[in-house]
Tab-separated table of C-alpha atoms in Angstrom:
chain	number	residue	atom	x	y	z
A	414	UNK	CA	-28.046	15.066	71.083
A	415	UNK	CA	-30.517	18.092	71.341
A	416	UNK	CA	-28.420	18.876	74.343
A	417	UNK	CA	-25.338	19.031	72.135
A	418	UNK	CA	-26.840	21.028	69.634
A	419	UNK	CA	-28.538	23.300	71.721
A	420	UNK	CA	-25.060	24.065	73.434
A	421	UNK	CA	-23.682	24.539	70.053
A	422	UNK	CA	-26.509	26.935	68.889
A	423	UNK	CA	-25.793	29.132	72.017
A	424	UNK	CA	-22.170	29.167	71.539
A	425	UNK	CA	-21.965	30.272	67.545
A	426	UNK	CA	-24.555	33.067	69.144
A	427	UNK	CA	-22.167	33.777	71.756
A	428	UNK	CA	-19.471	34.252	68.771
A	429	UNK	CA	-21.351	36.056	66.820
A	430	UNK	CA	-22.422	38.652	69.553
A	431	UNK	CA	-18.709	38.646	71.068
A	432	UNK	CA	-17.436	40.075	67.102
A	433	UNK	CA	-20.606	42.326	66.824
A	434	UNK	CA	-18.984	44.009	70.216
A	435	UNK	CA	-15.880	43.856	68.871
A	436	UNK	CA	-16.896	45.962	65.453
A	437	UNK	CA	-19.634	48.209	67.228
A	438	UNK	CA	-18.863	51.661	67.570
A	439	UNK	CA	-21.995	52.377	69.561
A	440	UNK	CA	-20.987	51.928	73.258
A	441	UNK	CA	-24.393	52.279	74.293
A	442	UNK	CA	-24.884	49.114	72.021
A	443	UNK	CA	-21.908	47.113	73.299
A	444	UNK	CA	-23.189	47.532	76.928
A	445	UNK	CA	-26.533	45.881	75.695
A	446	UNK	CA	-24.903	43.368	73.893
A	447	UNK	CA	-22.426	42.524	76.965
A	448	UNK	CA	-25.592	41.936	78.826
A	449	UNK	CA	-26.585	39.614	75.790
A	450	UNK	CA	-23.556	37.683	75.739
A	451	UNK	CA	-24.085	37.248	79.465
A	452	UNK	CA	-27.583	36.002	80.007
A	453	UNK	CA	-26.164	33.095	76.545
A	454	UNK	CA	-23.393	32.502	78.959
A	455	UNK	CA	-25.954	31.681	81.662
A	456	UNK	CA	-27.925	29.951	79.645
A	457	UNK	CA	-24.679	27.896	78.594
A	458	UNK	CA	-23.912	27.036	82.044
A	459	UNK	CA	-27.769	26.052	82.913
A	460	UNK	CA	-27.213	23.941	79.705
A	461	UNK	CA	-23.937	22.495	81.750
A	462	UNK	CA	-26.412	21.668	84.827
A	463	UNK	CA	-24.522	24.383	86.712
A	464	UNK	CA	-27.257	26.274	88.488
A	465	UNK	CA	-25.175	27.865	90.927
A	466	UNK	CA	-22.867	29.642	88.499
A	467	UNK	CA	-25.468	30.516	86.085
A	468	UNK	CA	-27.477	32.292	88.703
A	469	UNK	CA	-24.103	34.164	89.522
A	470	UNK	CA	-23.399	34.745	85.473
A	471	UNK	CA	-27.073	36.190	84.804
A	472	UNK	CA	-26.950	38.672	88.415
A	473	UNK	CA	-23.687	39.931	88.082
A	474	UNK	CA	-22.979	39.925	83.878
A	475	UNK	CA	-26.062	40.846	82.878
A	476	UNK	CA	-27.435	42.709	86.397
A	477	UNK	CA	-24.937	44.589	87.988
A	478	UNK	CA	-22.299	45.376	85.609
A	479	UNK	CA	-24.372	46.443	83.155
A	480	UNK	CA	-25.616	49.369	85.055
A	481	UNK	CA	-21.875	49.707	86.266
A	482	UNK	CA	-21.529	50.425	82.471
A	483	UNK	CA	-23.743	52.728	81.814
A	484	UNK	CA	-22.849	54.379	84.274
A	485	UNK	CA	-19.592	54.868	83.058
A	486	UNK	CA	-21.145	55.628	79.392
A	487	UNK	CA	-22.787	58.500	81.221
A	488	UNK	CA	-19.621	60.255	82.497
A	489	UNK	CA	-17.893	58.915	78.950
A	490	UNK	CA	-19.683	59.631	76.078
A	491	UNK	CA	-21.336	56.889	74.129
A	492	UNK	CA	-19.608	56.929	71.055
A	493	UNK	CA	-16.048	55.055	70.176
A	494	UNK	CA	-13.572	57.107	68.409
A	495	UNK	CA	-12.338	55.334	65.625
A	496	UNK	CA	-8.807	54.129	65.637
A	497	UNK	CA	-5.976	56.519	63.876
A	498	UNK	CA	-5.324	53.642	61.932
A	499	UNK	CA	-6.026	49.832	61.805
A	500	UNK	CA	-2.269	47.944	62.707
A	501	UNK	CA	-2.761	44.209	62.151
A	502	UNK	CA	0.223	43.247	64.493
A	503	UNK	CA	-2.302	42.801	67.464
A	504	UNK	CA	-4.715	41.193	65.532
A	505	UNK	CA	-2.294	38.492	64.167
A	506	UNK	CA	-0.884	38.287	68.129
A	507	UNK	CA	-4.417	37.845	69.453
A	508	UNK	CA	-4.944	35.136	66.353
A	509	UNK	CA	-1.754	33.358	67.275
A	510	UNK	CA	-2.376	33.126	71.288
A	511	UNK	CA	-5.869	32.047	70.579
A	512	UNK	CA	-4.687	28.829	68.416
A	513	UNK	CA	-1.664	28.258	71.043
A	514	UNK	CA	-4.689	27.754	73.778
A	515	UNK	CA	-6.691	25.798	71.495
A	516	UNK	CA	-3.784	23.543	70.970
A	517	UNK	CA	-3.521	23.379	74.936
A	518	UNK	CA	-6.965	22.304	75.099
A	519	UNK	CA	-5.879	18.739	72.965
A	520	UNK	CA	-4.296	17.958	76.198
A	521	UNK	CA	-6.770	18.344	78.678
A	522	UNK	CA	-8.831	15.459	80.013
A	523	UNK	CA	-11.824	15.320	77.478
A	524	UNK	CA	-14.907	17.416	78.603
A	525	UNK	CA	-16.589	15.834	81.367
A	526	UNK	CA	-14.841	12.681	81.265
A	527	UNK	CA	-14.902	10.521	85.046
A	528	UNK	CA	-11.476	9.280	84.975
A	529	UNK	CA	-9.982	12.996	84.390
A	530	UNK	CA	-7.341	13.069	87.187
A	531	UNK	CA	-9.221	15.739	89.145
A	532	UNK	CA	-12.279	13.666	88.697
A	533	UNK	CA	-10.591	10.901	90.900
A	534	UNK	CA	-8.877	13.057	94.017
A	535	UNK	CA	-11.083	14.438	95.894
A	536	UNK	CA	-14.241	15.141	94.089
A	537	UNK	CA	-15.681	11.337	94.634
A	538	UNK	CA	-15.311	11.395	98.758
A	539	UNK	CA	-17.419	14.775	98.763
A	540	UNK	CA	-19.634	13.511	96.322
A	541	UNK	CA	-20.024	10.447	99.127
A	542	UNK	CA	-19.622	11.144	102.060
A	543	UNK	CA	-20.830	14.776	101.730
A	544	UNK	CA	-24.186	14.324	102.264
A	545	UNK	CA	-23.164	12.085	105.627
A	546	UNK	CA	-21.282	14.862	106.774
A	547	UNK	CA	-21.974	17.970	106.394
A	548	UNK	CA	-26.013	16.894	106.065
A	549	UNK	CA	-26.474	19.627	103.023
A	550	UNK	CA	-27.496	17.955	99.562
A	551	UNK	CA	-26.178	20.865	97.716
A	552	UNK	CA	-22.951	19.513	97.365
A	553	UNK	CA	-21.993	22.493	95.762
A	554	UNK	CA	-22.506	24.875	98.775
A	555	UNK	CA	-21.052	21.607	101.270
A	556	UNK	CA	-17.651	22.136	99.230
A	557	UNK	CA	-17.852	26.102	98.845
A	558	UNK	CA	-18.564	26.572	102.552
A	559	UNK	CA	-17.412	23.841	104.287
A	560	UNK	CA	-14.714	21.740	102.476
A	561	UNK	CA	-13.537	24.492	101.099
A	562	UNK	CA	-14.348	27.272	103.809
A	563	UNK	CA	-10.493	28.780	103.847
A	564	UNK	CA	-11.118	29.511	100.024
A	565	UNK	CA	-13.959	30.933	100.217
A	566	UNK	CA	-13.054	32.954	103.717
A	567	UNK	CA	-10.163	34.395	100.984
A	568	UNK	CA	-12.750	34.772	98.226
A	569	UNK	CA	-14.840	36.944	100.627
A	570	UNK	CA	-11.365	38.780	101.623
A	571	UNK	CA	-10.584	39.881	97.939
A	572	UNK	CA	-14.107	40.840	97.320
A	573	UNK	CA	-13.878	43.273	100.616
A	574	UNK	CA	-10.277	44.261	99.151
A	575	UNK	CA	-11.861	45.074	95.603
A	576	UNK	CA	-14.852	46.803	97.554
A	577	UNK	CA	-12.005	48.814	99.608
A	578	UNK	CA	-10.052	49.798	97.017
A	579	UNK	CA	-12.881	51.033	94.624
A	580	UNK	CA	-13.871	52.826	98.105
A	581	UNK	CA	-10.244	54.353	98.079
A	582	UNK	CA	-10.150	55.642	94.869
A	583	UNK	CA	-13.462	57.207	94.027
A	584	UNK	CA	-14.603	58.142	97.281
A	585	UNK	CA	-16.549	61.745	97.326
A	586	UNK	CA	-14.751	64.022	96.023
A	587	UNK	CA	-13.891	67.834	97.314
A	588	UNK	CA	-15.880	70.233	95.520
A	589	UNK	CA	-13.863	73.021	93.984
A	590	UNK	CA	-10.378	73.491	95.158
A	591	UNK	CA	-8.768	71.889	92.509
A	592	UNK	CA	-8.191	68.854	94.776
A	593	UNK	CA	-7.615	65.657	92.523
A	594	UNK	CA	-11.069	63.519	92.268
B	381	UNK	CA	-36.641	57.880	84.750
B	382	UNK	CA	-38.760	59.026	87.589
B	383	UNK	CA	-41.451	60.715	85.689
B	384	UNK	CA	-42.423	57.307	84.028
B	385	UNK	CA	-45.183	55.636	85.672
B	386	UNK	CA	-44.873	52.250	84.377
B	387	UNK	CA	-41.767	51.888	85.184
B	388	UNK	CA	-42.424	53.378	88.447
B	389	UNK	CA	-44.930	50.840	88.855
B	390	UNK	CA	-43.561	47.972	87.470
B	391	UNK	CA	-40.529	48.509	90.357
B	392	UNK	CA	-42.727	48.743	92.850
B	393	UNK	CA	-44.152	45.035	92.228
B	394	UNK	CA	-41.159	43.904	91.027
B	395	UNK	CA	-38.859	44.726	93.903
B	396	UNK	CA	-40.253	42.824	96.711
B	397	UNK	CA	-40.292	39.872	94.591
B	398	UNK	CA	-36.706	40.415	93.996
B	399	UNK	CA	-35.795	40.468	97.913
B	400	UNK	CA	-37.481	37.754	98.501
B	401	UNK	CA	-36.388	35.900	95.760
B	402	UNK	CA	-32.739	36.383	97.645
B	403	UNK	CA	-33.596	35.715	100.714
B	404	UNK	CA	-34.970	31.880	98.991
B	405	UNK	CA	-31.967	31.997	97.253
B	406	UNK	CA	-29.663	32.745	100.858
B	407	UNK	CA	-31.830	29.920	103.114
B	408	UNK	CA	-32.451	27.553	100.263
B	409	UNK	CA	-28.842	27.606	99.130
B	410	UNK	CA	-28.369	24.126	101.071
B	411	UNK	CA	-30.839	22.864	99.352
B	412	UNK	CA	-31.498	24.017	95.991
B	413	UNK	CA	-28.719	26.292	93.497
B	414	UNK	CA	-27.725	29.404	95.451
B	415	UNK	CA	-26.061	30.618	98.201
B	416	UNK	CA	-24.692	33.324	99.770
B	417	UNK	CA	-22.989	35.134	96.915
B	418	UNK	CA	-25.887	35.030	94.505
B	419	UNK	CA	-28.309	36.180	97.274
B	420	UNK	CA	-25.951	38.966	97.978
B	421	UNK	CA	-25.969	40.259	94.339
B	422	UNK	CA	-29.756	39.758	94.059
B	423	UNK	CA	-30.344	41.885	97.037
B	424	UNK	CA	-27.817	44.528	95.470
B	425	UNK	CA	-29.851	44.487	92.070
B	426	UNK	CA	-32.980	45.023	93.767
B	427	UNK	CA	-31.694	48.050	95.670
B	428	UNK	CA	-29.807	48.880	92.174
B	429	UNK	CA	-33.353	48.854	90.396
B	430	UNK	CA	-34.764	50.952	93.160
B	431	UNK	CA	-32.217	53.743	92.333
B	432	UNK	CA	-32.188	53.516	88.770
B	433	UNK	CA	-35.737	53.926	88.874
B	434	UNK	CA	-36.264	56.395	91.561
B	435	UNK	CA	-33.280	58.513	91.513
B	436	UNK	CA	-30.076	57.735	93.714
B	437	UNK	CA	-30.763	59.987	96.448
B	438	UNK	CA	-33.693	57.931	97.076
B	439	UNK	CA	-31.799	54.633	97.003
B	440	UNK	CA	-29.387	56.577	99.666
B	441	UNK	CA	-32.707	57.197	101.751
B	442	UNK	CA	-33.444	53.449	101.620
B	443	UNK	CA	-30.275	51.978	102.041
B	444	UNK	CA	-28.138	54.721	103.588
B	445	UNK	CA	-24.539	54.740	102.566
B	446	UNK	CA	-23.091	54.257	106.239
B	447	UNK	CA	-24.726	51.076	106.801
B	448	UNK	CA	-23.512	50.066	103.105
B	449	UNK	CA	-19.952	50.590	104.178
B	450	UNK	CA	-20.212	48.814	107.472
B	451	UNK	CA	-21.817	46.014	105.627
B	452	UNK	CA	-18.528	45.743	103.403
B	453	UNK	CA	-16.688	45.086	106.000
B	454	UNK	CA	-19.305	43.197	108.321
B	455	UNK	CA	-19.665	39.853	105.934
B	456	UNK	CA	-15.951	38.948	106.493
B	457	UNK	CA	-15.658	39.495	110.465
B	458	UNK	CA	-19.071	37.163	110.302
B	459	UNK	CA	-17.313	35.088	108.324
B	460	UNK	CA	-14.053	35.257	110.213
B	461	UNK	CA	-15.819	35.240	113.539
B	462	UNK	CA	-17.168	31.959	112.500
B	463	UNK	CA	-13.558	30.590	112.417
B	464	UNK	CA	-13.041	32.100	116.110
B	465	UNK	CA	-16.136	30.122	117.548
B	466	UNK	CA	-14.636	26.770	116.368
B	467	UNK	CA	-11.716	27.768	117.552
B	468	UNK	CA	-13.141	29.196	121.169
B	469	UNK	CA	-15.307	25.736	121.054
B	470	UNK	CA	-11.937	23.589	120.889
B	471	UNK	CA	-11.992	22.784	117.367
B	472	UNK	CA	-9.595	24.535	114.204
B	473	UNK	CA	-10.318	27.381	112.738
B	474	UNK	CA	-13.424	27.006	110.970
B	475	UNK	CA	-13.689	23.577	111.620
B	476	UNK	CA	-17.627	23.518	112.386
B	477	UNK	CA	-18.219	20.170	113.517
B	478	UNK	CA	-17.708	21.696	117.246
B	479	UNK	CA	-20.392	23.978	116.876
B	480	UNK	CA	-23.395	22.178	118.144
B	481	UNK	CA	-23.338	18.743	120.414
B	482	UNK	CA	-24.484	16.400	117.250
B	483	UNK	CA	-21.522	17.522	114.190
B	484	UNK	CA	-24.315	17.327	111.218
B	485	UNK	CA	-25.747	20.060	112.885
B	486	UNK	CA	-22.677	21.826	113.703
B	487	UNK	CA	-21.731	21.795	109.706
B	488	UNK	CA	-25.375	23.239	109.279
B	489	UNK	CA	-25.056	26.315	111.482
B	490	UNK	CA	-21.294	26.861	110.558
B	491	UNK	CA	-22.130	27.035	106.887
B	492	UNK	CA	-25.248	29.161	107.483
B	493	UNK	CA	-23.197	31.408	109.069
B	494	UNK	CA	-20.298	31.752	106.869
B	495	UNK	CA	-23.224	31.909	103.825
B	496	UNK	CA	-24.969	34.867	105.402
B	497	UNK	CA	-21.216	36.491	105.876
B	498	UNK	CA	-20.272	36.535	101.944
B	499	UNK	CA	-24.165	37.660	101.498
B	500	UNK	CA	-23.622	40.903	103.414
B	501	UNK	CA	-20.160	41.538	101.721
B	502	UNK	CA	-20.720	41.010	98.733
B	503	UNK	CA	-23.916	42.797	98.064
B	504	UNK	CA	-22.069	45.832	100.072
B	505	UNK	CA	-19.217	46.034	98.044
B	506	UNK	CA	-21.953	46.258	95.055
B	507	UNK	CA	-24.145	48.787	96.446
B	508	UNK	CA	-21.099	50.715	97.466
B	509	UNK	CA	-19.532	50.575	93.719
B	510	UNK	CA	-22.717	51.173	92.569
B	511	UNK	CA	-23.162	54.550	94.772
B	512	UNK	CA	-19.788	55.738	93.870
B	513	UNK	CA	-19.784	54.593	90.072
B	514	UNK	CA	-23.602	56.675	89.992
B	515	UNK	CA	-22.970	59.757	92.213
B	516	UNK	CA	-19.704	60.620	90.328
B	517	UNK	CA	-20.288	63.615	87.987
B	518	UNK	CA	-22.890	64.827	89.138
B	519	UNK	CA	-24.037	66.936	92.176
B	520	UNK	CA	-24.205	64.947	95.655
B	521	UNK	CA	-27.986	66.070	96.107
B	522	UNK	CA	-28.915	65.491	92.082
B	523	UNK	CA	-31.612	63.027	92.728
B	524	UNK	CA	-31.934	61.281	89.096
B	525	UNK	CA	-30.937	57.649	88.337
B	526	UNK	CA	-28.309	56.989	85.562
């Protein structure tokens, strides 16, 4: 119960900080708040019992891509123009798409619920016979790096690619010259 | 932010902490939450914090920027090469239970090695986004943080 309301404290917060961001003009602000929403978020998923992620959530939300941000507010400029004019066509889009998933949500498997179909494939033999096998009671890191080594030997690929590509494009540029940056 | 000397300070204790705290997070990962991934982005933080605080030509002192770009690329042959040694020891590819005699063990050592792989990658890739995103704009030899 305290649980439950605790999770439902955090997440009106989380609502209310996502539509502050949304209305803020500041972008100095919205960088501070986007490391607000993501240290909730982490405390959502610690709420959820999933350490793991919410270790990941609070280093790389709130940590690094925060000063990735202001970073880019430095070369930017900190404050949001305002919009030439305020069309509500997106807004009612955004409002429509947003009910459409909520609808999709009535047929999931209810939220946490054992008999969920991918609750009863796989998941109960690691859960088992992990501990037996691969001798690591994390079971999280026996199915990230063992079970499920090819995904996360791709997982480590893209974040190389993304590392690459973000090498490719802003690498140091020529001074003067008129070369492109 | 260099000329202020608590947060100069405050770094300096805070930073070893911080490394450490990864390198828990990397070995402990079998045990407790964590893993590779975190302890790669923890590691980047710290070095991140370093340069914030101290300018970024003194996080490229620390942590020069050619062993940041081999590192990118280092994690995933680790990982990779993992793969190979099952498969050089007779097993699949990745399959781990051929790399030591008794196959708990073998699971240990694979997945400590393919853990410290995505640590090194990943916390490359972020140092080396970091570097760029911070050194564009602004003169190569500048020495303040963002």
């Amino acid at each position: 119960m305290t649980e439950t309301l605790a999770i439902a404290a955090l997440l009106a917060m989380l609502a209310v900080v996502a539509v502050a961001i949304a209305r803020m003009r500041n972008l100095f602000g919205v960088v501070v708040l986007s490391g607000a929403y993501s240290f909730l978020m982490a405390t959502v998923l610690t709420a959820f019992d999933a350490a793991d992620v919410a270790m990941t959530e609070a280093a790389v939300g709130a940590g690094i891509s925060t000063v990735l941000l202001l970073g880019a507010l430095h070369l930017a400029g900190s404050l949001e123009a305002k919009p030439a004019s305020r069309p509500w066509a997106p807004l009612v889009l955004a409002g429509f798409t947003g009910m459409l998933v909520v609808y999709g949500t009535y047929g999931l498997p209810a939220f946490s619920d054992p008999q969920s179909p991918i609750h009863r494939h796989v998941a109960p033999r690691y859960l088992e016979e992990g501990l037996k096998e691969t001798g690591v009671p994390n079971i999280v890191t026996a199915v990230l790096a063992s079970y499920r080594g090819y995904d996360t030997l791709g997982e480590t690929t893209v974040v190389f690619t993304a590392g690459i590509g973000v090498i490719a494009l802003l690498r140091r540029r020529r001074k003067g010259g008129g070369a492109k940056p | 932010m260099k000329s202020d000397i608590i947060l100069r300070v405050v770094a300096k204790i805070l930073i070893p902490f911080a490394l450490m705290f990864a390198l828990y997070v990397q070995f402990h990962g079998d045990f407790g939450p964590g893993g590779g991934f975190q302890a790669g982005v923890i590691v980047a933080a710290a070095v991140v914090f370093y340069g914030v605080i101290f300018g970024l030509a003194a996080a490229r002192r620390a942590v020069p920027e050619p062993l940041v770009e081999s590192m990118v690329a280092a994690g995933v042959l680790v990982y990779a090469g993992v793969g190979v040694a099952g498969l050089l020891l007779g097993g699949n590819y990745l399959d781990y239970f051929v790399l030591d005699h008794d196959p708990v063990h073998g699971q240990h050592r694979g997945i400590f090695w393919v853990e410290v792989g995505v640590a090194i990658t990943v916390s490359g890739v972020m140092l080396k986004i970091f570097y760029l995103f911070a050194g564009r704009g602004r003169g190569f030899e500048e020495d303040d943080g963002p």
